[in-house]
């Protein structure tokens, strides 16, 4: 039966060319949609690696003080003491501008034994781990014992560790041409968006020589802290540092804004794809309907010689599935080129899963579109069809 259907469709390939082309184009679009969905879902399913709830980001802006690092250092220390005395504040840490979900990024190159990678460089303090609730996988976090060391100490995230050392233990290794010593490895942080894969990152300890560049503070507050306290803290910070463009943001709100950068384009893409799918469905439905009306005599003759209504319906459904199969064979040939050629540099699993889901979707769409025309064909009475002929 299957061989007969393939032979039947192949002999009518010119008549079915437009439908095959339509399903092929639809498959490629659906493949792109599922690639986007699978990639974003896989990124979303990755553990966050930190706790952004109840963490506020304080941008100190331009300080109205001397740029001398000693003056800035005294100002920062005064502000730290003011904030620590507030009962709602659980932990604070100065940091570079590229705090989680910010629009800032500081990338630099690092290497180990000939392997060179670009990393997101984060300058942090000893309390940064406590503020964000980071998960230490091996080694240790920064502490006062790192003061005055001849070599700077650094901490890597999982991604940077894997790219530089693979399965090898990273603790105690020297990177960046021997200028930095790895003392710890932390879990990857999804600090750009819920839908973006973590990139290699390195964490360095803020030293006194760079203190005048640290105008960002992360503050962990007690759960349930109200907006009234936020206003109070804002006034206290403003009066302490005399800043003209002080800004306080919640990391949870910053994350929501970053997520919108992925969600909104996805929604627009899905709407456009939805219209395409509707047009394809109507096209398949119309072609099958036309074929039934065109083949009423054939269907009537089959019924007259003993074919059951279910056999007629099954044949029409089978023909539609065979047409879809021709399209999917061609489409799959192009789809498998994406992982082979490393298009967009996505994991191979993303493309394979997207292709699998796209094939299932196309088959399901064809079955749905073929059910009603097949039912109508099965309802044709032999005598009526032959009489019309």
Short mmCIF file of C-alpha atoms in Angstrom, two decimals:
data_model
loop_
_atom_site.label_atom_id
_atom_site.label_comp_id
_atom_site.label_asym_id
_atom_site.label_seq_id
_atom_site.Cartn_x
_atom_site.Cartn_y
_atom_site.Cartn_z
CA UNK A 1 0.00 0.00 0.00
CA UNK A 2 2.76 2.41 0.99
CA UNK A 3 4.77 1.59 -2.11
CA UNK A 4 1.68 2.16 -4.23
CA UNK A 5 1.08 5.58 -2.64
CA UNK A 6 4.67 6.70 -3.24
CA UNK A 7 4.45 5.55 -6.85
CA UNK A 8 1.12 7.32 -7.30
CA UNK A 9 2.43 10.64 -5.92
CA UNK A 10 5.69 10.35 -7.85
CA UNK A 11 3.80 9.91 -11.11
CA UNK A 12 1.85 13.06 -10.28
CA UNK A 13 4.85 15.04 -9.03
CA UNK A 14 4.23 17.90 -11.47
CA UNK A 15 0.66 18.28 -10.24
CA UNK A 16 1.82 18.18 -6.61
CA UNK A 17 4.91 20.35 -7.10
CA UNK A 18 3.36 23.52 -5.68
CA UNK A 19 1.99 21.72 -2.63
CA UNK A 20 5.33 19.99 -2.01
CA UNK A 21 7.10 23.37 -2.31
CA UNK A 22 4.62 25.00 0.07
CA UNK A 23 5.10 22.31 2.70
CA UNK A 24 8.89 22.48 2.20
CA UNK A 25 8.97 26.22 2.85
CA UNK A 26 6.69 25.75 5.84
CA UNK A 27 9.00 23.07 7.22
CA UNK A 28 12.03 25.37 7.01
CA UNK A 29 10.15 28.15 8.81
CA UNK A 30 8.87 25.76 11.48
CA UNK A 31 12.41 24.38 11.81
CA UNK A 32 13.64 27.92 12.51
CA UNK A 33 10.86 28.45 15.06
CA UNK A 34 11.64 25.25 16.94
CA UNK A 35 15.37 25.99 16.80
CA UNK A 36 14.65 29.27 18.56
CA UNK A 37 12.31 27.60 21.03
CA UNK A 38 14.63 24.71 21.87
CA UNK A 39 17.68 26.98 22.24
CA UNK A 40 15.87 29.43 24.51
CA UNK A 41 14.28 26.66 26.55
CA UNK A 42 17.62 24.92 27.08
CA UNK A 43 19.11 28.21 28.26
CA UNK A 44 16.09 28.87 30.47
CA UNK A 45 16.36 25.42 32.05
CA UNK A 46 20.00 26.01 33.07
CA UNK A 47 20.26 26.87 36.81
CA UNK A 48 20.65 30.59 37.45
CA UNK A 49 23.68 30.15 39.67
CA UNK A 50 22.73 33.05 41.93
CA UNK A 51 19.79 34.63 43.75
CA UNK A 52 18.65 37.98 42.34
CA UNK A 53 15.59 38.36 44.58
CA UNK A 54 15.96 41.04 47.27
CA UNK A 55 19.16 42.35 45.68
CA UNK A 56 19.36 46.00 44.66
CA UNK A 57 21.85 47.59 42.31
CA UNK A 58 22.99 51.07 43.34
CA UNK A 59 24.65 53.18 40.66
CA UNK A 60 26.52 55.97 42.45
CA UNK A 61 26.97 57.98 39.24
CA UNK A 62 29.45 60.84 39.16
CA UNK A 63 30.87 61.57 42.60
CA UNK A 64 31.40 65.21 43.51
CA UNK A 65 34.77 64.55 45.11
CA UNK A 66 38.38 64.51 44.10
CA UNK A 67 39.36 61.72 41.70
CA UNK A 68 42.19 60.85 44.07
CA UNK A 69 41.80 57.19 44.95
CA UNK A 70 42.36 57.90 48.68
CA UNK A 71 39.51 60.42 48.74
CA UNK A 72 37.21 58.07 46.88
CA UNK A 73 38.28 55.19 49.13
CA UNK A 74 37.36 57.12 52.27
CA UNK A 75 34.01 58.06 50.74
CA UNK A 76 33.27 54.46 49.81
CA UNK A 77 34.18 53.24 53.28
CA UNK A 78 31.93 55.86 54.91
CA UNK A 79 29.06 54.80 52.68
CA UNK A 80 29.69 51.14 53.48
CA UNK A 81 29.47 51.85 57.22
CA UNK A 82 26.26 53.85 56.77
CA UNK A 83 24.59 51.04 54.84
CA UNK A 84 25.78 48.26 57.17
CA UNK A 85 24.14 50.03 60.12
CA UNK A 86 20.71 49.72 58.48
CA UNK A 87 18.86 46.67 59.87
CA UNK A 88 17.24 45.92 56.49
CA UNK A 89 20.64 45.55 54.79
CA UNK A 90 22.02 42.02 55.03
CA UNK A 91 25.16 42.34 52.86
CA UNK A 92 26.78 44.80 50.47
CA UNK A 93 29.57 44.65 47.93
CA UNK A 94 31.16 47.15 45.59
CA UNK A 95 31.53 45.90 42.05
CA UNK A 96 32.44 46.95 38.55
CA UNK A 97 29.71 48.35 36.30
CA UNK A 98 28.91 44.98 34.69
CA UNK A 99 26.67 43.76 37.50
CA UNK A 100 24.01 41.15 36.60
CA UNK A 101 21.46 42.28 33.99
CA UNK A 102 23.19 45.60 33.40
CA UNK A 103 23.97 46.99 29.96
CA UNK A 104 27.69 47.00 30.73
CA UNK A 105 30.26 44.38 29.81
CA UNK A 106 34.02 44.32 30.19
CA UNK A 107 35.70 41.60 28.14
CA UNK A 108 39.35 40.72 28.03
CA UNK A 109 41.53 37.86 26.86
CA UNK A 110 43.11 35.24 29.05
CA UNK A 111 44.89 32.00 28.38
CA UNK A 112 46.52 28.84 29.64
CA UNK A 113 49.14 26.78 27.77
CA UNK A 114 48.36 28.18 24.36
CA UNK A 115 44.57 28.23 24.82
CA UNK A 116 43.18 31.76 24.49
CA UNK A 117 39.61 32.78 25.27
CA UNK A 118 37.68 35.99 25.79
CA UNK A 119 36.11 36.35 29.23
CA UNK A 120 33.71 38.71 30.96
CA UNK A 121 35.83 40.36 33.65
CA UNK A 122 34.04 41.13 36.95
CA UNK A 123 35.74 43.13 39.69
CA UNK A 124 34.20 42.24 43.04
CA UNK A 125 34.73 42.30 46.80
CA UNK A 126 34.86 39.55 49.40
CA UNK A 127 31.14 39.93 50.25
CA UNK A 128 30.04 39.60 46.58
CA UNK A 129 29.48 35.86 47.04
CA UNK A 130 27.23 36.44 50.03
CA UNK A 131 25.24 39.19 48.32
CA UNK A 132 24.36 37.07 45.27
CA UNK A 133 24.38 33.67 46.96
CA UNK A 134 26.95 32.19 44.58
CA UNK A 135 27.66 28.45 44.52
CA UNK A 136 31.34 27.59 44.90
CA UNK A 137 32.18 24.34 43.09
CA UNK A 138 35.82 24.02 44.07
CA UNK A 139 38.56 25.99 45.79
CA UNK A 140 37.68 29.06 47.84
CA UNK A 141 36.31 32.57 47.52
CA UNK A 142 38.27 35.79 48.04
CA UNK A 143 39.33 36.59 51.60
CA UNK A 144 41.73 38.92 53.46
CA UNK A 145 44.51 36.35 52.93
CA UNK A 146 44.67 37.59 49.31
CA UNK A 147 46.00 40.96 50.49
CA UNK A 148 49.54 41.76 49.43
CA UNK A 149 50.15 38.64 47.37
CA UNK A 150 52.75 38.86 44.61
CA UNK A 151 50.32 37.28 42.11
CA UNK A 152 46.70 38.37 41.81
CA UNK A 153 44.08 35.75 42.62
CA UNK A 154 41.12 35.05 40.35
CA UNK A 155 38.00 32.90 40.30
CA UNK A 156 36.57 31.30 37.16
CA UNK A 157 33.06 30.25 36.28
CA UNK A 158 32.39 26.73 34.96
CA UNK A 159 32.40 27.82 31.32
CA UNK A 160 35.81 29.49 31.55
CA UNK A 161 37.22 26.55 33.51
CA UNK A 162 35.99 24.02 30.92
CA UNK A 163 37.42 25.98 27.99
CA UNK A 164 40.80 26.54 29.61
CA UNK A 165 41.35 23.32 31.55
CA UNK A 166 38.74 20.81 30.38
CA UNK A 167 38.56 17.99 32.95
CA UNK A 168 41.82 19.10 34.56
CA UNK A 169 41.70 20.67 38.02
CA UNK A 170 42.04 24.46 37.75
CA UNK A 171 42.84 25.27 41.37
CA UNK A 172 46.35 26.61 41.79
CA UNK A 173 47.01 27.02 38.05
CA UNK A 174 48.50 30.24 36.68
CA UNK A 175 46.67 31.94 33.81
CA UNK A 176 47.08 35.15 31.82
CA UNK A 177 50.76 34.50 31.13
CA UNK A 178 51.40 33.59 34.76
CA UNK A 179 50.10 36.84 36.24
CA UNK A 180 47.03 35.40 37.96
CA UNK A 181 46.44 32.35 40.13
CA UNK A 182 43.12 30.47 40.08
CA UNK A 183 41.82 29.94 43.62
CA UNK A 184 38.21 28.91 42.94
CA UNK A 185 35.56 27.85 40.45
CA UNK A 186 31.93 28.92 40.78
CA UNK A 187 28.74 27.79 39.07
CA UNK A 188 27.84 29.62 35.85
CA UNK A 189 25.74 32.73 36.33
CA UNK A 190 22.90 33.51 33.94
CA UNK A 191 23.53 37.20 34.53
CA UNK A 192 22.65 38.52 31.05
CA UNK A 193 19.15 37.07 30.67
CA UNK A 194 17.19 33.92 31.45
CA UNK A 195 17.42 33.08 27.75
CA UNK A 196 21.13 33.69 27.13
CA UNK A 197 23.76 31.03 27.65
CA UNK A 198 26.42 31.89 30.26
CA UNK A 199 29.67 33.10 28.75
CA UNK A 200 33.16 32.50 30.16
CA UNK A 201 33.69 34.79 33.13
CA UNK A 202 36.52 35.64 35.47
CA UNK A 203 36.24 37.35 38.86
CA UNK A 204 39.03 39.51 40.24
CA UNK A 205 39.31 41.14 43.63
CA UNK A 206 38.97 44.91 43.82
CA UNK A 207 42.27 46.44 44.90
CA UNK A 208 42.93 49.92 46.22
CA UNK A 209 44.41 51.00 42.89
CA UNK A 210 41.04 50.52 41.16
CA UNK A 211 38.73 51.69 43.94
CA UNK A 212 38.02 55.03 42.26
CA UNK A 213 36.47 53.15 39.30
CA UNK A 214 33.97 51.23 41.44
CA UNK A 215 30.74 53.22 41.34
CA UNK A 216 28.38 50.26 41.62
CA UNK A 217 27.09 48.63 44.81
CA UNK A 218 25.04 45.47 45.17
CA UNK A 219 22.90 45.42 48.30
CA UNK A 220 21.03 42.41 49.66
CA UNK A 221 18.06 43.49 51.73
CA UNK A 222 15.73 41.55 53.99
CA UNK A 223 12.72 39.87 52.33
CA UNK A 224 9.65 42.09 52.36
CA UNK A 225 11.61 45.34 52.39
CA UNK A 226 9.25 48.09 51.24
CA UNK A 227 9.59 51.01 48.84
CA UNK A 228 9.62 53.31 51.87
CA UNK A 229 12.99 51.91 52.90
CA UNK A 230 14.26 52.29 49.35
CA UNK A 231 13.43 56.00 49.50
CA UNK A 232 15.11 56.26 52.88
CA UNK A 233 18.26 54.53 51.62
CA UNK A 234 18.32 56.72 48.53
CA UNK A 235 18.33 59.88 50.67
CA UNK A 236 21.03 58.52 52.98
CA UNK A 237 23.32 57.60 50.07
CA UNK A 238 22.69 60.90 48.28
CA UNK A 239 23.51 62.92 51.39
CA UNK A 240 26.66 60.87 52.03
CA UNK A 241 28.25 60.98 48.57
CA UNK A 242 26.66 64.15 47.10
CA UNK A 243 25.92 62.37 43.82
CA UNK A 244 23.83 64.11 41.17
CA UNK A 245 22.68 61.03 39.24
CA UNK A 246 22.23 58.32 41.85
CA UNK A 247 20.03 55.40 40.76
CA UNK A 248 18.69 52.33 42.56
CA UNK A 249 17.31 49.34 40.65
CA UNK A 250 16.07 45.92 41.68
CA UNK A 251 17.89 43.04 39.99
CA UNK A 252 14.56 41.24 39.52
CA UNK A 253 13.24 44.25 37.55
CA UNK A 254 16.46 44.47 35.55
CA UNK A 255 16.14 40.76 34.70
CA UNK A 256 12.56 41.27 33.50
CA UNK A 257 13.72 44.05 31.17
CA UNK A 258 16.50 41.88 29.78
CA UNK A 259 14.10 38.98 29.24
CA UNK A 260 11.85 41.25 27.18
CA UNK A 261 14.68 41.70 24.68
CA UNK A 262 14.25 38.01 23.83
CA UNK A 263 10.53 37.51 24.47
CA UNK A 264 9.17 40.40 22.37
CA UNK A 265 11.01 39.44 19.12
CA UNK A 266 9.96 35.82 19.71
CA UNK A 267 6.30 36.83 20.00
CA UNK A 268 6.49 38.86 16.78
CA UNK A 269 8.19 35.96 15.00
CA UNK A 270 5.53 33.52 16.24
CA UNK A 271 2.70 35.76 15.06
CA UNK A 272 4.18 35.97 11.55
CA UNK A 273 4.78 32.21 11.59
CA UNK A 274 1.21 31.63 12.75
CA UNK A 275 -0.18 33.43 9.71
CA UNK A 276 2.08 31.33 7.48
CA UNK A 277 0.89 28.11 9.10
CA UNK A 278 -2.75 29.13 8.62
CA UNK A 279 -2.12 29.86 4.94
CA UNK A 280 -0.37 26.51 4.49
CA UNK A 281 -3.18 24.68 6.27
CA UNK A 282 -5.76 26.36 4.05
CA UNK A 283 -3.67 25.48 1.00
CA UNK A 284 -3.42 21.81 1.94
CA UNK A 285 -7.12 21.68 2.79
CA UNK A 286 -8.05 23.35 -0.52
CA UNK A 287 -5.89 21.05 -2.61
CA UNK A 288 -7.30 17.93 -0.97
CA UNK A 289 -10.83 19.22 -1.35
CA UNK A 290 -10.20 19.94 -5.03
CA UNK A 291 -8.73 16.49 -5.57
CA UNK A 292 -11.78 14.84 -4.03
CA UNK A 293 -14.16 16.72 -6.32
CA UNK A 294 -11.92 15.97 -9.28
CA UNK A 295 -11.75 12.27 -8.44
CA UNK A 296 -15.38 11.60 -7.52
CA UNK A 297 -15.74 9.06 -10.35
CA UNK A 298 -12.58 7.24 -9.23
CA UNK A 299 -13.75 7.19 -5.64
CA UNK A 300 -17.22 6.04 -6.68
CA UNK A 301 -15.76 3.22 -8.74
CA UNK A 302 -13.59 2.07 -5.84
CA UNK A 303 -16.62 2.04 -3.58
CA UNK A 304 -18.61 0.16 -6.19
CA UNK A 305 -16.06 -2.66 -6.40
CA UNK A 306 -16.01 -3.09 -2.64
CA UNK A 307 -13.69 -0.48 -1.07
CA UNK A 308 -14.89 0.54 2.37
CA UNK A 309 -15.32 4.16 3.39
CA UNK A 310 -12.40 3.85 5.83
CA UNK A 311 -10.15 2.50 3.03
CA UNK A 312 -10.98 5.51 0.84
CA UNK A 313 -10.38 7.93 3.71
CA UNK A 314 -7.11 6.20 4.60
CA UNK A 315 -5.88 6.40 1.01
CA UNK A 316 -6.45 10.16 0.80
CA UNK A 317 -4.78 10.66 4.17
CA UNK A 318 -1.89 8.47 3.04
CA UNK A 319 -1.46 10.48 -0.16
CA UNK A 320 -1.28 13.69 1.86
CA UNK A 321 1.32 12.17 4.19
CA UNK A 322 3.40 10.93 1.25
CA UNK A 323 3.36 14.44 -0.27
CA UNK A 324 4.50 15.79 3.09
CA UNK A 325 7.20 13.10 3.27
CA UNK A 326 8.67 14.20 -0.07
CA UNK A 327 8.84 17.76 1.27
CA UNK A 328 10.35 16.65 4.57
CA UNK A 329 13.04 14.56 2.89
CA UNK A 330 14.19 17.61 0.95
CA UNK A 331 13.81 19.89 3.97
CA UNK A 332 15.72 17.52 6.25
CA UNK A 333 18.62 17.53 3.80
CA UNK A 334 18.94 21.29 4.26
CA UNK A 335 18.25 21.13 8.00
CA UNK A 336 21.11 18.71 8.72
CA UNK A 337 23.53 21.15 7.08
CA UNK A 338 23.08 23.58 9.99
CA UNK A 339 24.85 21.45 12.64
CA UNK A 340 27.38 20.14 10.10
CA UNK A 341 28.36 23.66 9.05
CA UNK A 342 28.00 25.02 12.62
CA UNK A 343 25.60 27.75 11.50
CA UNK A 344 25.10 30.30 14.33
CA UNK A 345 27.43 28.10 16.43
CA UNK A 346 24.54 26.47 18.32
CA UNK A 347 24.79 23.01 19.95
CA UNK A 348 24.03 20.11 17.61
CA UNK A 349 21.29 18.90 19.96
CA UNK A 350 19.36 22.12 19.36
CA UNK A 351 19.17 21.53 15.60
CA UNK A 352 18.35 17.83 15.91
CA UNK A 353 15.54 18.42 18.39
CA UNK A 354 14.20 21.31 16.31
CA UNK A 355 14.19 19.11 13.20
CA UNK A 356 12.40 16.32 15.04
CA UNK A 357 9.70 18.65 16.39
CA UNK A 358 9.29 20.37 13.00
CA UNK A 359 8.73 16.99 11.29
CA UNK A 360 6.13 16.02 13.89
CA UNK A 361 4.42 19.39 13.52
CA UNK A 362 4.19 19.15 9.72
CA UNK A 363 2.81 15.60 9.87
CA UNK A 364 0.26 16.67 12.49
CA UNK A 365 -0.75 19.68 10.39
CA UNK A 366 -1.21 17.51 7.29
CA UNK A 367 -3.26 14.94 9.21
CA UNK A 368 -5.56 17.64 10.61
CA UNK A 369 -6.02 19.21 7.17
CA UNK A 370 -6.70 15.83 5.54
CA UNK A 371 -9.20 14.47 8.05
CA UNK A 372 -12.31 16.37 6.92
CA UNK A 373 -11.72 15.99 3.14
CA UNK A 374 -11.06 12.28 3.74
CA UNK A 375 -14.29 11.99 5.67
CA UNK A 376 -16.19 13.72 2.86
CA UNK A 377 -14.65 11.35 0.30
CA UNK A 378 -15.67 8.34 2.38
CA UNK A 379 -19.26 9.60 2.38
CA UNK A 380 -19.55 9.53 -1.44
CA UNK A 381 -22.18 6.98 -2.59
CA UNK A 382 -21.02 4.81 -5.53
CA UNK A 383 -24.29 5.10 -7.45
CA UNK A 384 -24.38 8.89 -7.15
CA UNK A 385 -20.74 9.29 -8.22
CA UNK A 386 -21.12 6.95 -11.22
CA UNK A 387 -24.41 8.56 -12.23
CA UNK A 388 -22.75 12.01 -12.21
CA UNK A 389 -19.95 10.67 -14.38
#
